[in-house]
Coordinates of C-alpha atoms in Angstrom, one line a residue:
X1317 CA 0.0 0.0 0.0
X1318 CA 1.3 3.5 -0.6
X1319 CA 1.2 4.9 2.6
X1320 CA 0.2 8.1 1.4
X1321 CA -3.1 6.5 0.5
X1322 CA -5.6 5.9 3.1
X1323 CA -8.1 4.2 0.4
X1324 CA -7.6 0.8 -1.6
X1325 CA -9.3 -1.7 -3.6
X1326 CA -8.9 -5.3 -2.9
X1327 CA -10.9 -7.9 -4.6
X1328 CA -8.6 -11.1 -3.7
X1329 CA -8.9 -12.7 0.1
X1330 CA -8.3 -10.6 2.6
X1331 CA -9.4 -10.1 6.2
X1332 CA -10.8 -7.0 8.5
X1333 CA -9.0 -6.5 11.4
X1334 CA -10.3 -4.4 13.9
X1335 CA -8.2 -2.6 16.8
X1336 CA -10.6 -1.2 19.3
X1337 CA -9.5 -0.2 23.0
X1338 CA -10.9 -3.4 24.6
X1339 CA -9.4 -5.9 22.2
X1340 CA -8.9 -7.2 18.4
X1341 CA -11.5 -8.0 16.2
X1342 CA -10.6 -10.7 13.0
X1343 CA -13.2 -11.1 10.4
X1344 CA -12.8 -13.4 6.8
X1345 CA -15.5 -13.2 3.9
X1346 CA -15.9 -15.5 1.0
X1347 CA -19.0 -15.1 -1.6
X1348 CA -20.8 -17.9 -2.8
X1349 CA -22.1 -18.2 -6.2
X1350 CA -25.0 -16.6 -5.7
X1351 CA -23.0 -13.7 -4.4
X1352 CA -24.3 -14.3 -0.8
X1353 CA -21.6 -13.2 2.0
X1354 CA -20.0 -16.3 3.9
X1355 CA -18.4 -15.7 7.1
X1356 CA -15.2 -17.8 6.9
X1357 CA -13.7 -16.9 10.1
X1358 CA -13.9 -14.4 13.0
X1359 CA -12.6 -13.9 16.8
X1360 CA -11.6 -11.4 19.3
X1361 CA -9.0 -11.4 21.5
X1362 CA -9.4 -9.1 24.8
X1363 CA -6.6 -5.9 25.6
X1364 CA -6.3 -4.7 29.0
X1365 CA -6.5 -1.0 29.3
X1366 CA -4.3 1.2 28.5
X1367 CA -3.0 -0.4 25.7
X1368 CA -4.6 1.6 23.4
X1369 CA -5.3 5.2 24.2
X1370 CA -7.1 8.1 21.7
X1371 CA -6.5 5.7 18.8
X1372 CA -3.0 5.5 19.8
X1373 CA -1.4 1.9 20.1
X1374 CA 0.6 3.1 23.4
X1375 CA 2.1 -1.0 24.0
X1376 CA 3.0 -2.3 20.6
X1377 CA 4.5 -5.3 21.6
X1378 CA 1.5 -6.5 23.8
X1379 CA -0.8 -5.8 21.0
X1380 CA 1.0 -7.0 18.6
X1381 CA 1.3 -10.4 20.8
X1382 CA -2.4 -10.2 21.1
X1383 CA -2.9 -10.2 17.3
X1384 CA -0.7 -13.1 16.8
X1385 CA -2.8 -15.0 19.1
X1386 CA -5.6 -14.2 17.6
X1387 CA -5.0 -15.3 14.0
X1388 CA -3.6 -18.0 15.3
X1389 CA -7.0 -18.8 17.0
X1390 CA -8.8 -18.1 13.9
X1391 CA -6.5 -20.3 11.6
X1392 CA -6.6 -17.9 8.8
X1393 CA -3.6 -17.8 6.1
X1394 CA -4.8 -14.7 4.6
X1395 CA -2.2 -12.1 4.5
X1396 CA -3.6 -9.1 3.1
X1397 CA -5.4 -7.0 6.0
X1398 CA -7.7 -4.3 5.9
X1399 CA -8.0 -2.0 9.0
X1400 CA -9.2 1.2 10.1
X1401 CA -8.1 4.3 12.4
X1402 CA -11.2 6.5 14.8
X1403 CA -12.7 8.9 13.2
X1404 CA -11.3 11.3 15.7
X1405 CA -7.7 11.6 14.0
X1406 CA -9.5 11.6 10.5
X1407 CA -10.0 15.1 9.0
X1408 CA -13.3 14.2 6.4
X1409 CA -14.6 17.1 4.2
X1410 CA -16.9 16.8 0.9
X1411 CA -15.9 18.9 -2.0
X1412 CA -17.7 19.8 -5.1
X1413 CA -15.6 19.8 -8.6
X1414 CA -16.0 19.9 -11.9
X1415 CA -17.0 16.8 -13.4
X1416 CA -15.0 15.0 -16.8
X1417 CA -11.7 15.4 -14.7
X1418 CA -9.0 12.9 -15.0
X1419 CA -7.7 11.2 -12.6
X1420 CA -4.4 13.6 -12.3
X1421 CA -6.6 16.5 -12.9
X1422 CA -8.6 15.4 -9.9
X1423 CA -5.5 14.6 -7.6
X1424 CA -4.5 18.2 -8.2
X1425 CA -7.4 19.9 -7.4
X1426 CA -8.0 17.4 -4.5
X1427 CA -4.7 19.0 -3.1
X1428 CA -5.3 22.1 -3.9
X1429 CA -8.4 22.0 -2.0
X1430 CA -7.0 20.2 1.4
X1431 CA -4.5 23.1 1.8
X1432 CA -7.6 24.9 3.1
X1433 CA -9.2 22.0 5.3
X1434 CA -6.1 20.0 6.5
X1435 CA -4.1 22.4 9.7
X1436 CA -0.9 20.3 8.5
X1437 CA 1.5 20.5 5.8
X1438 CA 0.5 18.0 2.8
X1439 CA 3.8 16.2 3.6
X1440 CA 2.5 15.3 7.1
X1441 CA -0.6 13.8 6.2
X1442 CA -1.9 10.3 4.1
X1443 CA -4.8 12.4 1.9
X1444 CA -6.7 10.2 0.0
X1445 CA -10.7 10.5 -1.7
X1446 CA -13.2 9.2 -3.8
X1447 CA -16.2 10.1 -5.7
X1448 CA -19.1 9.8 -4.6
X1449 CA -21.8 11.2 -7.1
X1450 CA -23.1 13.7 -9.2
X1451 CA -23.3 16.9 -7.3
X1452 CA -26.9 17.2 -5.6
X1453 CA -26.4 21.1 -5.8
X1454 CA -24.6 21.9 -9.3
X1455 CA -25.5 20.0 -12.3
X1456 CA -22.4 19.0 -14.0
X1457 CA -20.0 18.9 -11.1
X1458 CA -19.0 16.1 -9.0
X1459 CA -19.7 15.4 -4.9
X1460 CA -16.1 14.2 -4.1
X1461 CA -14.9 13.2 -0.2
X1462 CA -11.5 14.3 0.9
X1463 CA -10.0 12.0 3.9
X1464 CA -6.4 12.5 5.7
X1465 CA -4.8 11.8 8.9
X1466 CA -1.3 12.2 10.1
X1467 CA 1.3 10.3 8.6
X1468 CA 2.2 8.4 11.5
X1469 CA -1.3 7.1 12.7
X1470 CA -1.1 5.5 9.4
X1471 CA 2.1 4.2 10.4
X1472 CA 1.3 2.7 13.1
X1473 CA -1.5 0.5 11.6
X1474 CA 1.0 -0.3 9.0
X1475 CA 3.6 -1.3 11.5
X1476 CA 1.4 -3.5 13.5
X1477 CA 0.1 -5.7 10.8
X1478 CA 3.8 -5.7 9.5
X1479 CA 5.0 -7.0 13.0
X1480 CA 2.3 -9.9 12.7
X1481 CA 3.4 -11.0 9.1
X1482 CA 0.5 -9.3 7.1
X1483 CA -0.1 -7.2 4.3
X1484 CA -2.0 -3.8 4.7
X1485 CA -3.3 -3.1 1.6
X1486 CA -6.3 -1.0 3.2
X1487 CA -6.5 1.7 5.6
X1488 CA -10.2 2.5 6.3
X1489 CA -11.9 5.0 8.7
X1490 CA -13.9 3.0 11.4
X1491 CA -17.3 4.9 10.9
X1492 CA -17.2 4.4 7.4
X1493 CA -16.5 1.0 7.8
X1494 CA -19.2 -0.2 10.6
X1495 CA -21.7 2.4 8.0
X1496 CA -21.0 -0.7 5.4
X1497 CA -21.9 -3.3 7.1
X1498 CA -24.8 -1.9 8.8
X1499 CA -26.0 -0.7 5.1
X1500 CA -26.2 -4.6 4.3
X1501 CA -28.9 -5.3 6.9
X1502 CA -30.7 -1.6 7.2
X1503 CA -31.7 -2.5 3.2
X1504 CA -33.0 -5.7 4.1
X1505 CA -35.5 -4.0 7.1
X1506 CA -38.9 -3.5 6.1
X1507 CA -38.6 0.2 4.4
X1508 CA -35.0 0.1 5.3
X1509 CA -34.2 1.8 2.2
X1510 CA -35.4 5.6 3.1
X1511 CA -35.7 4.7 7.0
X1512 CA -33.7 7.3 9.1
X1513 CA -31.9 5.0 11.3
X1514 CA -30.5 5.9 14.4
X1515 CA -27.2 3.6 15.1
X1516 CA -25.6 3.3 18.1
X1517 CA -22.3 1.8 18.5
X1518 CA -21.5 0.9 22.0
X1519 CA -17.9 1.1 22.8
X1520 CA -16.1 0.2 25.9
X1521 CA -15.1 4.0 26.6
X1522 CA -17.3 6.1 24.3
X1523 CA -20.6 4.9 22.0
X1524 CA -20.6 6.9 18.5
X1525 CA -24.2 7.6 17.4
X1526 CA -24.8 7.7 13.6
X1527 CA -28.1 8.8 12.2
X1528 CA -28.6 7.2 8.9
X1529 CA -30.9 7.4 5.9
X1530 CA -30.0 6.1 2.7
X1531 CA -26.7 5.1 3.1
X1532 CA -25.5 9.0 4.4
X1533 CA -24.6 9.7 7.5
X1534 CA -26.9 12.7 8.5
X1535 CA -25.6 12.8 11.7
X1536 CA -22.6 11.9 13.7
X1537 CA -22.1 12.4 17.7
X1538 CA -19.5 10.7 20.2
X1539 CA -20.5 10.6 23.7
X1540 CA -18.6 9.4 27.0
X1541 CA -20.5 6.2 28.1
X1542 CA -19.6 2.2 27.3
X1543 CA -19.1 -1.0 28.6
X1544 CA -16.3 -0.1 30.8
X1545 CA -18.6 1.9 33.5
X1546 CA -20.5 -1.5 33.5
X1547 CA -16.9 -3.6 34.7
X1548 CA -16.5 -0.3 37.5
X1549 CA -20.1 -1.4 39.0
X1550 CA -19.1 -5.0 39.2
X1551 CA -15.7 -3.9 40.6
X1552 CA -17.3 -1.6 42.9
X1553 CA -20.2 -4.6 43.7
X1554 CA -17.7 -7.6 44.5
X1555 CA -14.6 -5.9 45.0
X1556 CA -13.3 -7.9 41.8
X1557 CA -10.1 -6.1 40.5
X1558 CA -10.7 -4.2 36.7
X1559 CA -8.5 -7.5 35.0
X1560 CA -11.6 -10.2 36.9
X1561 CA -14.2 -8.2 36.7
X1562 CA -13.5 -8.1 32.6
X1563 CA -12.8 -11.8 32.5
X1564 CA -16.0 -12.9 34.5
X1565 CA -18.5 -10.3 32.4
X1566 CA -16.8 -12.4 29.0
X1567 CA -17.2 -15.6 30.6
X1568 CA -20.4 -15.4 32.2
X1569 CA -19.0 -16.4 35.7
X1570 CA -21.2 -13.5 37.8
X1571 CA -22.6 -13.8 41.3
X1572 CA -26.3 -14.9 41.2
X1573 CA -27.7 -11.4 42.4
X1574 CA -26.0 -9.8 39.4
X1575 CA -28.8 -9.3 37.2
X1576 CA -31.0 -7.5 39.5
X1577 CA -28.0 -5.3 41.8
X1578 CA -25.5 -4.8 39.0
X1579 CA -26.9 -5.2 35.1
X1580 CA -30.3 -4.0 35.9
X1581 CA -29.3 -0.4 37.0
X1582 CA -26.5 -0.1 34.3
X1583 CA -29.0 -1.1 31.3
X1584 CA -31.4 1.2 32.9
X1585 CA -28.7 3.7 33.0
X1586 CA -27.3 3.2 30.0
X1587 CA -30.8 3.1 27.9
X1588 CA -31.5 6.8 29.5
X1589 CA -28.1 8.1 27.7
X1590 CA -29.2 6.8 24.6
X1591 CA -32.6 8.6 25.5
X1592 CA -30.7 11.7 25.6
X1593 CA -28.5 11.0 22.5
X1594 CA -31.9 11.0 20.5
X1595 CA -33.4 13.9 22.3
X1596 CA -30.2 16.1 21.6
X1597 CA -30.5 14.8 17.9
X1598 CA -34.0 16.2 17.6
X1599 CA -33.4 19.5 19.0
X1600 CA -30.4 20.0 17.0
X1601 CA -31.7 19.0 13.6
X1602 CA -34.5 19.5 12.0
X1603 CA -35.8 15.6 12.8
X1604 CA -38.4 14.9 15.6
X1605 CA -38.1 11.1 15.1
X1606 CA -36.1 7.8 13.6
X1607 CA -37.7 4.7 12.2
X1608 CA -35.5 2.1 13.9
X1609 CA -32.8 2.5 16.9
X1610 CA -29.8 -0.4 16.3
X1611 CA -27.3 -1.2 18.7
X1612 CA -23.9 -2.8 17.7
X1613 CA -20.9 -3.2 20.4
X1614 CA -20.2 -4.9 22.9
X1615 CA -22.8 -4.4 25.3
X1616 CA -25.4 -3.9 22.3
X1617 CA -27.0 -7.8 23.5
X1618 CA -27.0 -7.1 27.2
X1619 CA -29.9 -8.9 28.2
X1620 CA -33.4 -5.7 28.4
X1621 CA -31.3 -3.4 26.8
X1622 CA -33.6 -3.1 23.1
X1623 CA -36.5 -3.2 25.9
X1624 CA -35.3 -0.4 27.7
X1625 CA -34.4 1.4 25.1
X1626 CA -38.1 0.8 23.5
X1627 CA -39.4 2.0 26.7
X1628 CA -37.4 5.0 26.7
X1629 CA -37.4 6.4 23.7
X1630 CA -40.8 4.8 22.0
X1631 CA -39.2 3.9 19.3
X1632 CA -38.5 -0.2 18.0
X1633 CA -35.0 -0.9 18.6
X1634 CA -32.9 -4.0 17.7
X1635 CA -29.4 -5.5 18.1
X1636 CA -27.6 -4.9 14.7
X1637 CA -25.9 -8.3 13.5
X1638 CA -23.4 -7.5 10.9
X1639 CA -23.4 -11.5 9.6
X1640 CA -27.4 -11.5 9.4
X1641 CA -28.4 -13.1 6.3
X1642 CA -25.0 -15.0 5.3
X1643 CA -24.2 -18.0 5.3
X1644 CA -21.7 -19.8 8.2
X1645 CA -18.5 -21.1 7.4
X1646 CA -17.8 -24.2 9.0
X1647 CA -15.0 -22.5 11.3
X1648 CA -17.3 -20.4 12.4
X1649 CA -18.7 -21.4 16.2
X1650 CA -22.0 -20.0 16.0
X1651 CA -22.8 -20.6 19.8
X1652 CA -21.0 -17.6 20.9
X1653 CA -21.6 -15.7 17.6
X1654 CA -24.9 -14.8 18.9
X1655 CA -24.0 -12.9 21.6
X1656 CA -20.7 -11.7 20.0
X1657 CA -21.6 -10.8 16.7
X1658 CA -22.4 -7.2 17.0
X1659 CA -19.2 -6.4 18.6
X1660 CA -17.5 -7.2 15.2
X1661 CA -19.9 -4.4 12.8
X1662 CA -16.2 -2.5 12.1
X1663 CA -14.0 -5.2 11.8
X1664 CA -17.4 -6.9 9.0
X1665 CA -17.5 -3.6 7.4
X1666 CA -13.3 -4.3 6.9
X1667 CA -13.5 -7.4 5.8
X1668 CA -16.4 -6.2 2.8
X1669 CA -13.7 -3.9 1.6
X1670 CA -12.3 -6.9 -0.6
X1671 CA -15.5 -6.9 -2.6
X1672 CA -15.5 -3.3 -3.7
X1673 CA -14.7 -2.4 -7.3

């Protein structure tokens, strides 16, 4: 990859690897010959805090060990990777230009145009863009979408799948990756086509909330609330230290009052925020509703939550499964998928970058 490039196209196999702050995600896609999405191969593999930190990989070596384990775990021999940085080190801005440029025509003026978005010098940043349309304002002219980040967060994604013996041959943005996957299943929702759709990605720190309507973001907001403040209650509850409170919510292994003094009040708590989220999003905008509220995360299939959040906000809300409608590879252990399978909406998005022309 030319690592002044932050877009690629890969159509050969190739997996999505997700780096979050609470662990690794792996994802693999085939197609059938139907062109139906098979899920080859997925996994996760936990990081203890602090080893990532503002989209920053602050212990390389531990993360990198983490990755090995994890694609060892999956058994994959796919090389190529795709992965993805936050949106918050990704400077994203559309621009209109003419249309019937060429390619270097269009490079030029892309540059010309970042000078006045981008607060760094063009030799400090990976710029790249795309088109995205005809220009909905100025017949003739194209909508195009400019994308940079600082050299060296590009770097560092490019070192770590180095260090683990892959390829990066994509660097994505994580919004617009977990936006592709979703877009798969909101078409397949009952007027999913031109349903505003109010996304919710629950994060162990922060929880981005997308508001969606025919495939365009129409809004974008990152709040302070995740899984982790759940772990602080059950710290807090049982005295566990951070590391066993972590490992018991994975496994399962809570005391029997749990439910009722510990995950009751937090998805009570945590459906309220979201409450908020939407309430902020109406005063703000011109909207005073969304079709369908989607959760995807980690904590998206805590058990009430879609309940709660029905309750609260009065709108129908479901988890969001990246991997509904495929078909299951037979490495796939679809026991723990169920309950996993919205925590891996970026690292699915990744993956589906191999199939873009």
């Amino acid at each position: 990859m030319n690592s002044g490039s932050l877009f690629s196209r890969q159509q050969g196999p190739m997996i999505g690897l997700d780096i979050s702050p609470s662990s690794v995600k792996l994802v693999e896609l085939a197609q059938d010959r139907t062109g139906t999405f098979v899920l080859e191969r997925c996994g996760i593999e936990p990081l203890e805090r602090g080893w990532i930190g503002e989209g920053n990989i602050e212990k390389f070596d531990e993360v990198a060990d983490a990755t090995r384990r994890l694609i060892s775990k999956c058994g994959t021999r796919t090389k190529d990777v795709a992965m993805a940085l936050p949106a918050s080190v990704v400077i994203s801005k559309k621009i209109i230009l003419p249309g019937g440029l060429s390619e270097r025509e269009m490079e030029v003026q892309v540059e010309s145009e970042a000078n006045q978005y981008i607060p760094f010098s063009l030799d400090e940043v990976s710029l790249d863009f795309c088109v995205i349309g005809p220009s909905p304002t100025s017949v003739g002219d194209v909508e195009v979408m400019i994308t940079a980040s600082r050299k060296e967060k590009v770097e560092d994604r490019q070192g770590l799948a180095e260090a683990v013996g892959l390829r990066p041959v994509v660097i994505d943005v994580e919004s617009y990756a977990s936006r592709l996957a979703a877009s798969r299943v909101i078409e397949r929702l009952p007027g999913g086509a031109n349903a505003v759709i109010a996304m919710f990605e629950i994060g162990a720190m922060t929880s981005l909330m997308h508001v969606l309507r025919n495939d365009e973001a129409i809004y974008e907001r990152e709040q302070v609330f995740g899984g982790a403040q759940l772990t602080q209650m059950l710290v807090r509850q049982y005295g566990f230290t951070l590391e066993e409170a972590e490992t018991k919510k994975r496994a399962g292994e809570l005391p029997d009052n749990y439910g009722e003094t510990v995950l009751q009040p937090f998805v009570e708590s945590l459906a309220q925020e979201l409450e908020r989220a939407l309430k902020f999003f109406f005063t703000s905008t011109p909207h005073n509703r969304v079709d369908y509220v989607m959760l995807a995360g980690g904590s998206a299939s805590l058990h009430g939550l879609t309940e709660a959040v029905t309750r609260h906000t009065s709108f129908a809300c479901q988890v969001l499964n990246p991997f509904d409608g495929m078909e299951m590879g037979r490495g796939v252990r679809q026991n723990r998928l169920v309950r996993e399978a919205p925590s891996y909406l970026t690292a699915c998005g990744l993956a589906m970058r191999r199939f873009l022309r």
